[in-house]
Coordinates of C-alpha atoms in Angstrom, one line a residue:
M1 CA -50.3 14.3 -5.3
P2 CA -52.5 17.4 -5.8
Q3 CA -50.3 20.2 -4.0
A4 CA -52.4 21.8 -1.1
T5 CA -53.8 25.0 -0.8
P6 CA -52.0 27.6 2.2
F7 CA -54.1 30.0 3.7
T8 CA -53.4 33.6 3.3
N9 CA -52.2 37.0 5.6
A10 CA -55.7 37.8 5.4
D11 CA -57.2 34.8 7.2
T12 CA -54.5 34.8 9.7
D13 CA -55.3 38.2 10.4
R14 CA -58.8 37.8 11.0
L15 CA -58.6 34.4 12.8
Q16 CA -56.1 36.5 15.4
D17 CA -59.1 39.2 16.2
T18 CA -61.4 37.1 16.5
L19 CA -59.7 34.9 19.3
D20 CA -58.2 38.4 20.9
A21 CA -61.7 39.5 20.7
L22 CA -62.6 36.2 22.2
V23 CA -60.5 36.7 24.7
A24 CA -61.4 40.5 25.5
S25 CA -64.6 40.1 26.1
G26 CA -64.5 37.5 29.0
G27 CA -65.6 34.4 26.6
S28 CA -62.6 32.4 27.7
P29 CA -59.1 33.0 29.8
G30 CA -57.3 31.9 26.2
G31 CA -57.1 30.0 24.0
V32 CA -55.0 28.5 20.3
V33 CA -55.7 28.1 16.5
V34 CA -53.2 25.9 14.3
F35 CA -53.9 25.7 10.8
G36 CA -52.0 25.0 7.8
T37 CA -51.8 21.9 5.4
R38 CA -51.1 18.3 5.0
D39 CA -47.4 19.2 4.7
A40 CA -46.7 20.3 8.2
R41 CA -47.0 24.6 7.1
R42 CA -48.2 25.2 10.3
Q43 CA -49.3 28.9 12.1
I44 CA -49.9 28.9 15.5
L45 CA -51.8 32.1 17.0
T46 CA -52.5 32.4 20.7
A47 CA -54.5 34.7 22.9
G48 CA -54.7 35.4 26.8
L49 CA -53.8 33.0 29.4
V50 CA -53.7 29.4 30.1
A51 CA -56.3 30.3 33.1
P52 CA -55.8 32.6 36.6
E53 CA -54.7 29.6 38.6
C54 CA -52.1 29.0 36.1
G55 CA -50.7 32.3 37.2
N56 CA -48.7 34.1 33.8
A57 CA -48.6 31.2 31.8
R58 CA -49.7 31.6 28.6
P59 CA -51.1 28.9 26.6
D60 CA -49.5 27.5 23.5
E61 CA -49.4 24.6 21.0
N62 CA -48.2 22.4 24.0
T63 CA -51.0 23.4 26.4
L64 CA -52.8 20.7 27.4
Y65 CA -56.9 20.3 27.3
D66 CA -59.6 18.6 28.0
V67 CA -61.4 18.4 24.3
A68 CA -64.3 16.5 25.2
S69 CA -66.6 15.3 22.4
L70 CA -63.6 15.4 20.0
T71 CA -62.7 12.1 21.7
K72 CA -65.3 10.9 19.4
V73 CA -63.2 12.1 16.2
V74 CA -60.2 11.4 17.7
A75 CA -60.1 8.4 19.8
T76 CA -63.2 6.1 18.8
W77 CA -63.9 6.7 15.4
P78 CA -60.1 6.1 13.9
L79 CA -60.8 2.7 16.3
V80 CA -63.4 1.5 14.8
G81 CA -62.0 2.6 11.5
Q82 CA -58.8 0.2 12.2
A83 CA -61.1 -2.6 14.0
L84 CA -63.7 -2.4 10.7
D85 CA -60.3 -2.8 8.7
R86 CA -59.6 -6.1 11.0
G87 CA -62.9 -7.9 10.8
L88 CA -63.8 -7.0 14.4
L89 CA -66.2 -4.9 14.0
D90 CA -69.6 -5.0 11.1
L91 CA -70.7 -1.3 10.3
D92 CA -74.1 -2.9 9.6
A93 CA -74.8 -5.9 12.1
P94 CA -76.4 -4.4 15.6
I95 CA -74.0 -3.6 18.4
R96 CA -74.9 -5.9 20.6
D97 CA -72.9 -8.8 18.4
F98 CA -69.5 -7.1 19.4
L99 CA -70.4 -6.9 23.9
P100 CA -70.7 -9.6 26.0
A101 CA -73.3 -11.7 25.7
I102 CA -76.6 -10.1 27.2
H103 CA -79.7 -12.7 27.5
T104 CA -82.5 -10.6 27.7
E105 CA -84.4 -8.2 25.4
A106 CA -82.4 -5.6 24.8
P107 CA -84.2 -2.5 21.9
S108 CA -80.7 -0.4 22.1
G109 CA -78.4 -3.3 21.4
E110 CA -79.9 -3.4 18.1
A111 CA -78.6 -0.6 16.7
T112 CA -75.8 -0.7 14.2
V113 CA -72.5 0.6 14.4
R114 CA -73.3 3.4 11.7
Q115 CA -76.0 4.5 13.6
L116 CA -74.0 5.0 16.6
L117 CA -71.3 6.4 14.5
A118 CA -73.6 8.7 12.6
H119 CA -76.2 9.8 15.6
T120 CA -79.4 7.9 14.3
S121 CA -80.0 5.3 16.5
G122 CA -83.3 6.3 18.3
L123 CA -81.6 5.7 21.4
R124 CA -82.4 7.7 24.2
A125 CA -80.5 10.8 24.2
S126 CA -80.4 11.7 28.2
T127 CA -77.7 9.6 29.6
R128 CA -77.3 9.2 33.2
L129 CA -74.7 6.7 34.3
D130 CA -75.0 7.7 38.0
Q131 CA -78.2 6.6 37.6
Y132 CA -77.1 2.7 36.7
R133 CA -74.9 2.4 40.0
G134 CA -75.6 -0.5 42.7
T135 CA -77.7 -2.6 39.9
G136 CA -75.0 -5.5 39.6
V137 CA -75.6 -5.8 36.0
P138 CA -72.5 -4.7 33.1
L139 CA -72.8 -1.5 32.0
H140 CA -73.4 -2.8 28.3
E141 CA -76.3 -4.3 29.2
L142 CA -78.2 -1.9 30.7
M143 CA -77.6 0.4 28.2
C144 CA -78.6 -2.0 25.6
R145 CA -82.1 -3.0 27.7
E146 CA -83.5 0.7 27.3
P147 CA -86.0 1.6 25.0
L148 CA -85.1 3.4 22.1
D149 CA -86.7 7.3 22.0
D150 CA -87.1 7.3 18.4
Q151 CA -87.3 5.4 15.2
P152 CA -83.8 4.8 14.0
G153 CA -82.9 7.3 10.5
Q154 CA -83.6 10.4 12.4
H155 CA -80.4 12.8 13.1
R156 CA -79.9 13.0 17.2
Y157 CA -77.0 14.2 18.5
I158 CA -76.6 11.0 21.4
N159 CA -73.5 10.5 23.6
R160 CA -74.7 7.5 24.8
G161 CA -74.1 5.4 21.3
Y162 CA -70.2 6.2 21.7
I163 CA -70.9 4.9 25.0
L164 CA -71.5 1.3 23.8
L165 CA -68.9 2.2 21.1
G166 CA -66.0 2.1 23.5
L167 CA -67.4 -0.8 25.4
A168 CA -67.5 -2.4 22.5
L169 CA -63.7 -1.4 20.5
A170 CA -62.5 -3.2 24.1
H171 CA -64.1 -6.0 24.5
V172 CA -63.5 -7.5 21.0
H173 CA -59.7 -6.3 20.8
N174 CA -59.9 -7.7 24.7
Q175 CA -57.9 -4.7 25.3
P176 CA -58.6 -1.4 27.7
L177 CA -59.9 1.4 25.2
H178 CA -57.1 3.6 26.6
T179 CA -54.6 0.6 25.9
L180 CA -56.2 0.6 22.3
A181 CA -56.2 4.6 21.8
D182 CA -52.3 5.0 23.4
Q183 CA -51.5 2.6 20.6
L184 CA -53.1 4.6 18.0
W185 CA -52.0 8.1 18.9
S186 CA -48.3 6.4 19.0
G187 CA -48.5 5.2 15.8
F188 CA -49.6 9.1 14.4
G189 CA -46.6 10.8 17.1
M190 CA -49.5 12.5 19.3
N191 CA -47.2 11.6 22.3
S192 CA -49.2 14.1 24.0
T193 CA -52.8 13.1 23.9
V194 CA -54.1 10.9 26.8
Y195 CA -57.2 9.6 28.5
G196 CA -57.8 11.3 32.1
P197 CA -57.1 12.2 34.8
V198 CA -53.9 14.1 34.4
A199 CA -52.0 16.0 37.3
R200 CA -52.6 19.7 37.5
A201 CA -49.9 21.8 35.7
A202 CA -49.9 25.4 34.7
Q203 CA -50.3 23.8 30.9
V204 CA -53.3 22.2 31.6
A205 CA -56.0 24.2 30.9
P206 CA -58.3 24.5 34.0
T207 CA -62.8 24.0 33.2
E208 CA -65.4 24.7 34.7
Q209 CA -65.9 25.1 38.8
R210 CA -69.6 23.1 38.9
V211 CA -70.4 23.5 42.2
L212 CA -70.1 27.7 44.3
G213 CA -67.2 26.9 46.3
A214 CA -65.9 23.5 45.2
P215 CA -62.5 23.0 42.9
R216 CA -62.4 23.9 40.0
T217 CA -62.4 20.9 37.6
W218 CA -58.7 21.1 36.4
G219 CA -56.9 18.0 34.9
A220 CA -60.3 15.5 35.0
P221 CA -63.0 15.3 32.7
H222 CA -65.5 17.6 32.7
D223 CA -67.9 15.9 31.0
D224 CA -69.7 13.6 34.2
N225 CA -70.3 10.1 32.6
A226 CA -67.0 9.9 31.7
A227 CA -65.7 10.9 34.5
L228 CA -67.9 7.8 36.3
L229 CA -66.0 5.8 34.2
G230 CA -63.1 6.7 35.5
G231 CA -62.2 9.3 33.0
I232 CA -61.9 6.4 29.6
A233 CA -65.2 6.9 27.5
G234 CA -65.9 6.5 23.6
H235 CA -67.7 10.0 23.7
A236 CA -65.2 12.0 26.1
G237 CA -62.3 11.8 28.3
V238 CA -59.1 13.0 26.2
F239 CA -56.5 15.4 26.9
S240 CA -54.6 16.4 23.8
T241 CA -53.0 19.7 22.6
P242 CA -53.2 22.2 19.9
A243 CA -50.1 20.4 18.4
D244 CA -50.7 16.8 18.7
L245 CA -54.1 17.6 17.4
A246 CA -52.3 19.5 14.3
T247 CA -49.6 16.2 13.7
Y248 CA -53.6 13.8 13.8
A249 CA -55.1 16.8 11.2
E250 CA -51.6 16.0 9.2
H251 CA -52.1 12.7 9.3
L252 CA -55.7 12.1 8.0
L253 CA -55.0 14.8 5.3
N254 CA -52.0 12.9 3.7
A255 CA -53.7 9.6 3.9
H256 CA -57.0 11.0 2.0
A257 CA -54.1 12.4 -0.9
D258 CA -52.5 8.9 -1.3
S259 CA -56.0 8.1 -3.0
G260 CA -56.8 5.8 -0.1
N261 CA -54.3 3.3 0.0
T262 CA -53.9 3.1 3.9
P263 CA -56.5 2.2 6.4
I264 CA -57.1 5.4 7.4
G265 CA -57.5 7.0 4.1
R266 CA -60.1 4.9 3.3
W267 CA -61.7 5.2 6.8
L268 CA -61.7 9.2 6.3
H269 CA -63.3 9.2 2.3
A270 CA -66.1 6.6 4.0
G271 CA -66.6 9.1 6.6
Q272 CA -67.4 12.1 4.3
V273 CA -70.5 9.9 3.1
P274 CA -73.4 12.1 4.4
Q275 CA -75.3 9.9 6.6
A276 CA -78.3 12.1 7.7
V277 CA -79.8 15.7 7.7
I278 CA -78.5 17.4 10.4
E279 CA -80.1 21.0 9.2
P280 CA -80.1 22.8 5.5
G281 CA -76.0 22.8 4.3
L282 CA -75.1 20.5 7.2
D283 CA -75.1 16.7 7.2
R284 CA -73.6 14.1 9.8
G285 CA -70.9 11.5 8.2
L286 CA -69.6 8.9 9.9
S287 CA -68.7 10.9 13.1
W288 CA -67.8 13.9 11.7
I289 CA -70.5 17.0 10.7
L290 CA -70.1 17.7 6.8
A291 CA -70.3 21.1 5.1
D292 CA -70.0 22.3 1.6
G293 CA -71.3 19.4 0.2
G294 CA -68.9 16.9 2.7
Q295 CA -66.3 19.1 1.3
T296 CA -64.9 20.0 5.0
A297 CA -65.9 18.2 7.7
Y298 CA -65.4 18.8 11.6
H299 CA -66.2 18.8 14.9
H300 CA -66.5 20.5 18.3
G301 CA -65.9 19.5 22.2
F302 CA -68.2 21.1 24.7
T303 CA -65.7 22.8 26.4
G304 CA -64.6 25.0 23.8
T305 CA -62.2 23.0 20.9
S306 CA -62.5 22.2 17.1
L307 CA -61.3 20.4 14.7
Y308 CA -61.9 21.4 11.0
L309 CA -60.4 19.3 7.9
N310 CA -60.5 20.5 4.4
P311 CA -59.4 16.9 2.7
E312 CA -59.8 18.1 -0.9
H313 CA -57.5 21.1 -0.8
G314 CA -55.5 20.1 1.9
R315 CA -56.3 22.4 4.9
Y316 CA -57.2 22.2 8.4
L317 CA -57.7 24.6 11.5
V318 CA -57.9 23.3 15.0
F319 CA -59.3 25.6 17.9
C320 CA -58.3 24.7 21.3
S321 CA -60.0 26.5 24.2
N322 CA -61.3 26.1 28.0
A323 CA -64.2 28.9 27.6
I324 CA -66.3 26.2 29.6
Y325 CA -64.1 28.2 32.1
H326 CA -66.6 30.8 32.3
G327 CA -70.0 28.5 31.7
P328 CA -71.8 26.7 28.6
A329 CA -69.7 28.6 25.7
R330 CA -71.5 27.7 22.5
E331 CA -72.8 31.3 21.7
R332 CA -69.3 33.4 23.3
L333 CA -67.8 31.0 20.7
A334 CA -70.1 30.7 17.9
P335 CA -68.3 33.5 16.1
L336 CA -64.9 32.3 15.7
R337 CA -66.4 28.9 14.8
T338 CA -68.0 30.6 12.3
L339 CA -64.9 31.9 11.1
A340 CA -62.5 29.0 11.2
L341 CA -65.3 27.2 9.3
K342 CA -65.2 29.6 6.9
T343 CA -61.5 29.6 6.5
A344 CA -61.2 26.1 6.2
S345 CA -63.9 25.9 3.6
S346 CA -62.7 28.9 1.8
I347 CA -60.9 28.0 -1.4

C-alpha cells in the first residue's frame, strides 16, 4: 500500500486562519475542521461557539451537526453500493423496478439508479412533499407519476432522486432506511451518527430560525422534506460529528488503497468515474463531485458541512459548521470551501 501524503504546517495555518475569519465575520457561530490521512493521523481545528443557545460550549470533534446533503454520500451512496453488491439493485435499471408496484404510467419511475445517483435523471428539480398530503396514494407512486423536467443526460442537482433511492433501499431490504444506515455506520465505527431528530443539548448545533419569533431549528432536520418524512430520507436528515466523518473518510480511503478488494473500495472506485459535466473542471461521479480529473471527490451540505477525499494520496478533509444559523451561507462559506478543496487536492 503506497504511503499517504501528509498535510503541512502551512496547510494547518491557512485552514485555521480561514476558519477563524469565517467565525469572526459572523459567517457561522463556530466550526470544526478535521483533516488527515488514511492511517488515522488527524489534526483538529476549531473556532467560535456551538451557538449562543449553548452557552460557552465550544465546538469540537464530538459536536453533533445536521449534515444535510452529506446524507447523500454518508448514507444513501454507500447503501446503494452495498445493495448493488448483493444483487438487490441494478445500476442501469429503472428505479420503479425496486419500488412497490406502480400500475399507472410513471415517467419519473423510468429514471435509472445511475441517473438518480449522478443527477442526470431529468426529474423535476423542485420538491414539495407537503403538496402530496392527503392524496391516499403512496409517496413513491406520486413521485414516479410526475413528468420529467428535462430529457435525461444533462446534470441538474435534484433531491427527489435521492428520496426515491431511499424509498427503494427500504423496499428491497424490507427494512427501514434508518435501520439500514445504523447497521452500516456501526460497521464503520461511526457510533455517533444517526438520523434525526435528536435531543437538544449543548453539543448539538442549532441551525436556522425559519420564522421570526418561532423556535430555532435545533435537533430536527433543517430540510423541510426530510422533516416531513420524519427526519429519515435519502437526501437529508443525518446528524454526525466531525470525528465520525473522519472515521468514515479513513475507512473509504483504506478500502480504496486495498486495490478495491472490498465492496466499498470497489464502489469508491466506481464513484470516481465521471458521469456528467457540472462545469469546466468539475464532473459528477456517482453522488460525488469530482475535481482534478477525478482525483478529488467531495460533497457539501446546505447547513454548512463538507467532506473531501483524495483517494490516490490517502488524504481527506472534513468541515462541519452550522453556518445556516445566520441564513443561507453558500457565499460566506466559499473562501473556506475553496481553500479546503485546494488543500485536499494539492500535492
